[in-house]
Coordinates of C-alpha atoms and ligand atoms in Angstrom, one line a residue:
M1 CA 99.0 106.5 128.3
I2 CA 100.5 104.3 126.0
W3 CA 99.0 100.7 125.3
N4 CA 102.3 98.6 124.2
D5 CA 105.7 100.7 125.5
E6 CA 108.1 98.0 124.4
A7 CA 106.7 98.4 120.9
E8 CA 105.9 102.0 120.8
C9 CA 109.2 103.4 122.3
M10 CA 111.2 100.9 120.6
A11 CA 115.1 102.4 120.3
A12 CA 115.3 103.4 117.0
D13 CA 118.6 100.5 116.4
D14 CA 116.3 97.9 117.7
K15 CA 113.5 98.9 115.4
K16 CA 115.6 98.5 112.5
E17 CA 116.8 95.6 113.3
L18 CA 112.9 94.5 113.9
Q19 CA 111.8 95.9 110.4
L20 CA 114.8 94.2 108.6
K21 CA 114.1 91.0 110.1
R22 CA 110.3 90.8 109.4
L23 CA 111.0 92.6 105.6
Q24 CA 113.2 89.5 104.8
E25 CA 110.5 87.1 106.4
V26 CA 107.4 88.8 104.7
V27 CA 109.5 89.0 101.3
K28 CA 110.1 85.4 101.3
R29 CA 106.7 84.6 102.3
A30 CA 105.1 86.8 99.5
Y31 CA 107.6 85.1 97.1
E32 CA 106.8 81.4 97.9
N33 CA 102.9 81.4 98.2
V34 CA 101.9 84.3 95.8
S35 CA 102.3 83.8 92.3
Y36 CA 101.8 87.6 91.7
Y37 CA 105.0 88.5 93.8
K38 CA 106.9 85.3 92.5
K39 CA 106.1 86.8 88.5
A40 CA 107.0 90.6 89.9
F41 CA 110.2 89.9 91.7
D42 CA 111.4 87.7 88.7
E43 CA 110.5 90.1 86.1
A44 CA 112.7 92.6 88.3
G45 CA 115.3 90.6 89.0
V46 CA 115.1 90.4 92.3
S47 CA 114.7 87.6 94.9
P48 CA 114.6 87.2 98.6
E49 CA 118.1 86.8 99.0
D50 CA 118.8 90.4 98.0
I51 CA 116.9 92.2 100.9
N52 CA 120.1 92.4 103.3
S53 CA 119.6 95.8 104.5
L54 CA 116.2 98.2 104.8
K55 CA 117.6 100.3 101.8
D56 CA 117.2 97.4 99.5
I57 CA 113.5 97.8 99.8
E58 CA 114.0 99.9 96.7
K59 CA 114.6 97.0 94.4
L60 CA 111.5 95.7 94.9
P61 CA 108.7 96.4 92.6
F62 CA 105.3 98.2 93.2
T63 CA 102.2 96.8 94.1
S64 CA 99.4 99.3 93.1
K65 CA 95.8 99.2 93.5
T66 CA 95.2 97.8 90.0
D67 CA 97.2 94.8 90.9
L68 CA 95.4 93.9 93.7
R69 CA 92.2 94.4 91.8
E70 CA 93.1 91.9 88.7
A71 CA 94.1 89.1 91.8
Y72 CA 89.9 89.8 92.6
P73 CA 88.6 87.8 94.4
F74 CA 91.3 85.7 96.2
G75 CA 94.7 85.7 94.2
M76 CA 96.9 88.0 96.5
F77 CA 96.3 85.3 99.2
A78 CA 99.5 84.1 100.8
V79 CA 97.5 81.2 102.6
S80 CA 95.0 78.7 101.7
P81 CA 91.4 80.2 102.0
D82 CA 90.6 77.9 104.4
D83 CA 93.0 79.9 106.9
I84 CA 91.4 82.9 106.2
V85 CA 88.3 83.9 109.0
E86 CA 87.6 87.1 107.7
V87 CA 87.8 89.3 104.3
H88 CA 86.7 93.1 103.7
T89 CA 86.7 95.0 100.6
T90 CA 87.1 98.5 99.3
S91 CA 84.3 100.1 98.4
G92 CA 84.7 99.7 94.4
T93 CA 83.3 102.8 93.0
T94 CA 85.6 102.3 89.9
G95 CA 85.1 98.9 88.9
K96 CA 85.5 95.3 90.9
P97 CA 86.5 96.5 94.8
T98 CA 90.0 94.9 96.5
V99 CA 89.9 92.1 98.8
S100 CA 91.5 92.0 102.0
G101 CA 91.8 88.5 103.8
Y102 CA 92.7 88.3 107.5
T103 CA 94.1 84.9 109.2
Q104 CA 93.4 84.8 112.8
N105 CA 96.8 86.0 113.5
D106 CA 96.0 89.0 111.2
L107 CA 93.0 89.9 113.2
D108 CA 94.9 89.9 116.6
L109 CA 97.2 92.2 114.8
W110 CA 94.3 94.5 114.0
S111 CA 92.9 94.5 117.1
E112 CA 96.6 95.5 118.8
V113 CA 97.1 98.5 116.1
M114 CA 93.6 99.8 116.9
A115 CA 94.0 99.6 120.7
R116 CA 97.2 101.6 120.4
S117 CA 95.2 104.2 118.5
L118 CA 92.8 104.4 120.8
T119 CA 94.8 104.4 123.7
M120 CA 96.2 107.3 122.5
A121 CA 93.0 109.0 121.9
G122 CA 93.1 108.8 125.7
G123 CA 90.8 105.9 125.7
D124 CA 90.4 102.9 128.2
R125 CA 88.2 100.5 129.5
T126 CA 86.2 103.3 131.1
D127 CA 85.2 104.8 127.8
R128 CA 82.1 104.4 125.8
I129 CA 82.6 104.4 122.2
Q130 CA 80.2 105.4 119.8
N131 CA 81.4 104.0 116.5
C132 CA 79.4 105.5 113.4
Y133 CA 82.0 104.0 111.1
G134 CA 79.8 101.5 108.9
Y135 CA 80.2 97.7 109.4
G136 CA 80.4 95.1 106.9
L137 CA 82.7 94.8 104.2
F138 CA 84.3 98.1 104.9
T139 CA 86.8 98.0 107.4
G140 CA 85.8 100.8 109.4
G141 CA 83.5 99.4 111.6
L142 CA 84.8 96.1 112.6
G143 CA 88.1 98.2 112.9
I144 CA 87.5 100.2 115.4
H145 CA 85.3 97.2 116.9
Y146 CA 88.2 95.1 117.9
G147 CA 90.5 97.8 119.0
A148 CA 87.8 99.5 121.2
Q149 CA 87.4 95.5 122.6
K150 CA 91.1 94.5 122.9
I151 CA 91.0 97.8 125.5
G152 CA 88.0 96.9 127.5
A153 CA 86.0 100.1 126.5
T154 CA 82.4 99.4 125.8
V155 CA 81.8 99.6 122.3
I156 CA 78.3 101.2 120.8
P157 CA 78.6 99.5 117.4
I158 CA 75.6 101.9 115.9
S159 CA 77.3 102.1 112.5
A160 CA 76.8 104.8 110.1
G161 CA 73.6 106.5 109.2
N162 CA 70.3 107.4 111.2
T163 CA 71.5 110.6 112.6
M164 CA 68.3 110.9 114.7
R165 CA 69.2 108.2 116.6
Q166 CA 72.8 108.6 116.8
I167 CA 72.0 111.9 118.6
E168 CA 69.6 110.2 121.0
I169 CA 72.1 107.2 121.9
M170 CA 74.9 110.0 122.4
Q171 CA 72.8 111.7 124.9
D172 CA 71.2 108.8 126.5
F173 CA 74.5 106.2 126.9
G174 CA 76.8 108.8 127.7
S175 CA 79.3 108.2 124.8
T176 CA 82.8 109.7 125.6
I177 CA 84.5 108.7 122.4
L178 CA 83.1 109.4 118.9
T179 CA 84.7 107.3 115.7
C180 CA 83.1 109.0 112.3
T181 CA 84.3 110.4 109.6
P182 CA 85.4 113.9 109.8
S183 CA 82.4 115.0 107.7
Y184 CA 79.9 113.1 109.3
A185 CA 81.2 114.9 112.8
M186 CA 80.4 118.2 111.0
Y187 CA 76.9 117.0 110.0
L188 CA 76.2 115.7 113.4
A189 CA 77.2 119.0 115.3
E190 CA 75.0 120.9 112.4
V191 CA 72.0 118.4 113.7
L192 CA 72.9 118.9 117.6
E193 CA 72.5 122.6 117.0
E194 CA 69.0 122.1 114.7
Q195 CA 68.1 120.1 117.5
G196 CA 68.8 122.9 120.7
V197 CA 71.8 120.0 122.0
G198 CA 74.4 122.1 123.2
P199 CA 77.9 120.3 123.7
E200 CA 77.7 120.9 127.8
K201 CA 74.5 118.4 127.4
L202 CA 77.3 115.7 125.9
N203 CA 80.0 113.8 127.3
L204 CA 82.3 113.5 124.4
K205 CA 85.9 113.9 125.0
A206 CA 87.7 112.9 122.0
G207 CA 87.0 112.0 118.4
V208 CA 89.0 109.5 116.0
F209 CA 88.1 110.6 113.0
G210 CA 89.5 109.2 109.3
A211 CA 89.0 107.7 106.2
E212 CA 88.8 110.9 104.3
M213 CA 91.1 114.1 103.8
W214 CA 90.4 116.9 105.9
T215 CA 92.2 120.1 107.5
E216 CA 93.3 121.8 110.7
E217 CA 90.6 124.3 110.0
M218 CA 88.0 121.6 110.3
R219 CA 89.5 120.1 113.0
D220 CA 89.2 123.8 115.1
E221 CA 85.5 123.9 113.9
I222 CA 84.7 120.2 115.2
E223 CA 86.6 120.8 118.3
K224 CA 84.3 123.9 118.7
R225 CA 81.2 122.7 118.3
L226 CA 81.3 119.4 119.5
N227 CA 83.3 120.2 122.5
L228 CA 85.8 117.4 122.1
S229 CA 89.9 116.4 121.1
A230 CA 89.2 115.8 117.5
L231 CA 92.0 113.3 116.2
N232 CA 93.2 111.9 112.7
I233 CA 93.5 108.1 112.1
Y234 CA 94.7 106.6 109.1
G235 CA 94.5 103.4 107.2
L236 CA 93.4 101.6 104.4
T237 CA 91.5 98.4 103.4
E238 CA 94.7 97.1 101.4
I239 CA 97.3 97.1 104.3
I240 CA 94.8 96.2 107.3
G241 CA 91.9 99.2 107.3
P242 CA 91.8 101.8 110.1
G243 CA 95.1 101.5 112.4
V244 CA 98.0 102.4 110.4
A245 CA 98.8 105.7 111.9
Q246 CA 97.3 107.4 114.6
E247 CA 97.5 111.0 115.8
C248 CA 98.6 111.6 119.6
Y249 CA 97.7 114.7 122.1
K250 CA 100.7 116.5 120.4
K251 CA 98.1 116.7 117.2
D252 CA 101.4 116.9 115.3
G253 CA 101.3 114.3 113.0
L254 CA 100.3 110.7 113.1
H255 CA 102.4 107.6 114.5
I256 CA 102.7 105.0 111.8
F257 CA 102.8 101.7 113.9
D258 CA 106.1 100.8 112.0
D259 CA 107.2 97.9 113.6
H260 CA 104.1 96.5 111.6
F261 CA 103.7 98.7 108.3
Y262 CA 106.9 99.9 106.9
P263 CA 106.5 103.4 105.3
E264 CA 108.6 105.0 102.5
I265 CA 107.9 108.1 100.4
I266 CA 108.2 108.2 96.9
D267 CA 108.2 111.0 94.5
P268 CA 105.1 110.2 92.2
E269 CA 106.4 110.6 88.7
S270 CA 109.8 109.7 89.0
L271 CA 109.1 106.8 91.4
K272 CA 112.3 107.5 93.3
T273 CA 112.8 107.3 96.9
V274 CA 112.5 110.8 98.9
P275 CA 114.8 111.4 101.7
D276 CA 112.8 111.8 105.2
G277 CA 111.4 115.1 105.6
G278 CA 110.6 115.5 101.8
K279 CA 107.2 115.6 100.5
G280 CA 105.5 112.9 97.8
E281 CA 103.6 109.6 97.9
L282 CA 103.1 107.4 100.6
V283 CA 104.1 103.8 100.1
L284 CA 103.4 100.7 102.7
T285 CA 104.9 97.1 102.9
T286 CA 103.0 95.3 105.5
L287 CA 105.4 93.4 107.7
T288 CA 103.6 90.8 109.9
R289 CA 100.8 89.9 107.9
E290 CA 99.7 86.2 106.9
G291 CA 96.9 86.2 105.1
M292 CA 97.8 88.7 102.5
P293 CA 101.0 90.5 102.6
V294 CA 101.5 93.3 100.3
I295 CA 104.8 94.7 99.3
R296 CA 105.5 98.4 98.8
F297 CA 101.8 99.3 98.0
R298 CA 101.4 102.9 96.2
T299 CA 98.9 104.3 98.8
R300 CA 98.6 107.9 96.0
D301 CA 98.6 109.8 99.4
I302 CA 100.7 112.6 99.6
T303 CA 102.5 113.3 102.7
T304 CA 106.0 113.7 104.8
L305 CA 107.6 111.3 107.0
R306 CA 109.4 112.7 110.4
P307 CA 111.4 110.4 112.4
G308 CA 112.4 110.9 115.7
K309 CA 111.0 110.8 119.3
C310 CA 107.7 112.4 120.4
E311 CA 107.2 114.3 123.2
C312 CA 104.3 111.8 124.0
G313 CA 107.5 109.0 124.3
R314 CA 106.5 107.2 121.4
T315 CA 109.3 106.1 118.7
H316 CA 106.8 105.3 115.9
V317 CA 107.7 107.7 112.6
K318 CA 105.3 110.3 112.1
M319 CA 103.3 111.4 109.0
D320 CA 102.1 114.7 108.0
R321 CA 98.3 114.6 107.5
I322 CA 97.5 113.8 104.3
T323 CA 97.6 116.7 101.8
G324 CA 96.1 115.2 98.6
R325 CA 95.9 112.5 96.5
S326 CA 98.3 111.8 93.8
D327 CA 95.4 111.0 91.6
D328 CA 92.7 113.6 93.1
M329 CA 95.4 116.3 92.2
L330 CA 93.6 118.6 90.2
K331 CA 96.0 120.1 87.7
I332 CA 94.3 123.3 86.7
R333 CA 95.7 125.6 83.4
G334 CA 98.8 124.0 85.2
V335 CA 98.4 124.8 88.3
I336 CA 98.4 121.8 90.6
V337 CA 95.5 122.4 93.3
F338 CA 94.3 119.7 96.3
P339 CA 90.7 119.9 97.3
S340 CA 92.2 120.7 101.0
Q341 CA 93.6 123.8 99.8
I342 CA 89.7 125.2 98.8
E343 CA 88.5 123.8 102.2
R344 CA 91.3 125.5 103.9
A345 CA 89.8 129.1 102.6
L346 CA 86.3 128.8 102.9
L347 CA 87.3 128.0 106.7
K348 CA 89.3 131.0 107.0
I349 CA 85.7 133.1 106.6
E350 CA 83.8 133.6 109.7
G351 CA 80.3 131.9 109.5
L352 CA 80.5 129.8 106.8
H353 CA 80.2 126.0 107.0
P354 CA 82.6 123.9 105.0
Q355 CA 79.8 122.2 102.6
Y356 CA 81.4 122.6 99.5
Q357 CA 81.8 120.8 95.7
I358 CA 84.3 121.7 93.3
I359 CA 83.4 121.3 89.3
V360 CA 86.1 121.7 86.9
S361 CA 85.3 121.9 83.2
R362 CA 87.2 122.9 80.2
P363 CA 84.1 124.8 78.3
H364 CA 86.5 126.8 75.5
Q365 CA 89.6 125.0 75.8
L366 CA 90.6 126.4 79.3
D367 CA 90.1 124.8 82.6
E368 CA 87.5 126.6 84.6
L369 CA 87.1 126.0 88.7
E370 CA 83.5 126.4 89.6
V371 CA 83.3 126.0 93.8
Q372 CA 79.9 125.4 95.2
V373 CA 79.5 126.8 98.9
E374 CA 76.4 126.4 101.0
A375 CA 75.3 129.5 102.1
S376 CA 73.7 129.9 106.0
P377 CA 69.8 130.4 106.3
V378 CA 70.2 134.1 107.4
L379 CA 72.6 135.1 104.3
F380 CA 70.1 133.5 101.9
S381 CA 67.3 135.8 103.3
D382 CA 69.9 138.8 102.7
E383 CA 69.6 141.3 100.0
V384 CA 71.4 140.2 96.6
K385 CA 74.1 143.1 97.1
H386 CA 75.1 141.2 100.5
V387 CA 75.1 137.9 98.9
E388 CA 77.5 139.3 95.8
G389 CA 79.8 140.6 98.7
V390 CA 80.1 137.5 100.3
K391 CA 80.9 135.8 96.7
R392 CA 83.2 137.8 96.1
N393 CA 84.8 137.5 99.3
I394 CA 85.2 133.7 99.0
E395 CA 86.6 133.9 95.8
E396 CA 89.6 136.2 96.9
H397 CA 90.2 133.4 99.9
I398 CA 90.2 130.9 97.1
H399 CA 92.8 133.0 95.2
D400 CA 95.2 133.8 97.9
E401 CA 95.1 130.2 98.6
I402 CA 95.4 128.4 95.1
G403 CA 96.6 131.6 93.0
L404 CA 93.7 131.2 90.8
R405 CA 90.6 133.0 90.0
V406 CA 87.8 130.7 90.6
N407 CA 83.8 131.3 90.3
V408 CA 81.9 130.8 93.4
S409 CA 78.3 130.0 93.6
L410 CA 76.2 129.9 96.8
V411 CA 73.8 127.5 96.8
E412 CA 70.7 126.6 99.2
P413 CA 71.4 125.6 102.7
Q414 CA 71.6 122.0 103.1
S415 CA 71.3 121.3 99.2
L416 CA 74.5 119.4 98.8
P417 CA 74.8 115.7 99.0
R418 CA 75.7 115.0 103.0
S419 CA 77.8 112.0 103.2
E420 CA 77.6 109.5 105.9
G421 CA 80.3 107.7 104.3
K422 CA 83.2 109.7 102.2
A423 CA 82.5 113.0 100.9
V424 CA 82.5 113.6 97.0
R425 CA 84.6 116.8 97.0
V426 CA 85.5 117.1 93.2
I427 CA 83.5 116.7 90.1
D428 CA 85.4 116.7 87.1
K429 CA 83.9 117.3 83.7
R430 CA 86.8 117.6 81.5
N431 CA 86.9 114.0 80.4
L432 CA 91.2 114.0 80.4
Ligands
LIG1 ZN1 103.4 111.3 119.9

């Protein structure tokens, strides 16, 4: 099923024409109504009249997270604060959060793209959507909520946390679609197993998982343990929230809703545009947002774009699953390492749960990488000799994946922090 055939299956030329028209409008609106953009465009020597093709977007300056943060709280709004009907913020774990303001039209847009996402995951009015994303200033909860209501599904606004209650409601209400972070889905699976609730006692058919990075191996694990089809959703508060891109049943990349969000890939070091099919940092421009248009936002997420028609019928450009962040990318002894590579290595080992934490230190002027992995209770009660063997096995798998020697330590089951929001996978003690 496709929510909006006309928009989602648009011919390539029509799409380009629409994108250009919308780009010209949004650039003009930003320039005329947001002092930050007026100043930034003037400094770059570019004006709205210079945008005559999609390629001309490259003349425009980038917007960074810092730029948005410096405009805290309402400096990036392109309308009167009275026309803003809802605000959200990023988590603000490092300094002030960034604020996102929505007019009524922006909320309608958000509902539309989320309706496309949930329909892509097989959702319709007969579904019961257990929404375990947090409600509040975080965009996860309400974004899913608006989309679920738009498609006429029953939304269960349970929000994050209280796992025992989640499990009870899931069984009693017969939830069919689960929406949460992939690490929380794994945690739910663990607790369900502990409680002796097999997947056959549940009614789940699909999961819409996002807000953090995960791997194909993790998808297999979640699908097996929860007996559902696990799909990837992508979004960010600065652009709208969840609903920027979503995977279809092909599970081969995420469709970006590119009639509303215009994607580019750049080289994060040279800042030059990378041609289609090349890997780099995703940059997004909101083509239709009123309250807070964002031009060329540097997401820091590393991916690849693949245009063309998908077997599902959609022509929305696809992006590969995020494999890292340009600011999360670790350089260990000159080698680039992404946490997702460690996760992939761990998931290749039978019987190991991918609960891990990466600790980087530089004790003797040389980077050292320690990976703490939770052992299963069975393993922990086992002989020391066996434990040593498992440790070495993990070290070898990680070496194969990243080409570096690391120290693995096995820690007690359930001892690493469990996230009900985003997992903290890396602790960098180097003070670089
Ligand atoms: Zn598709």
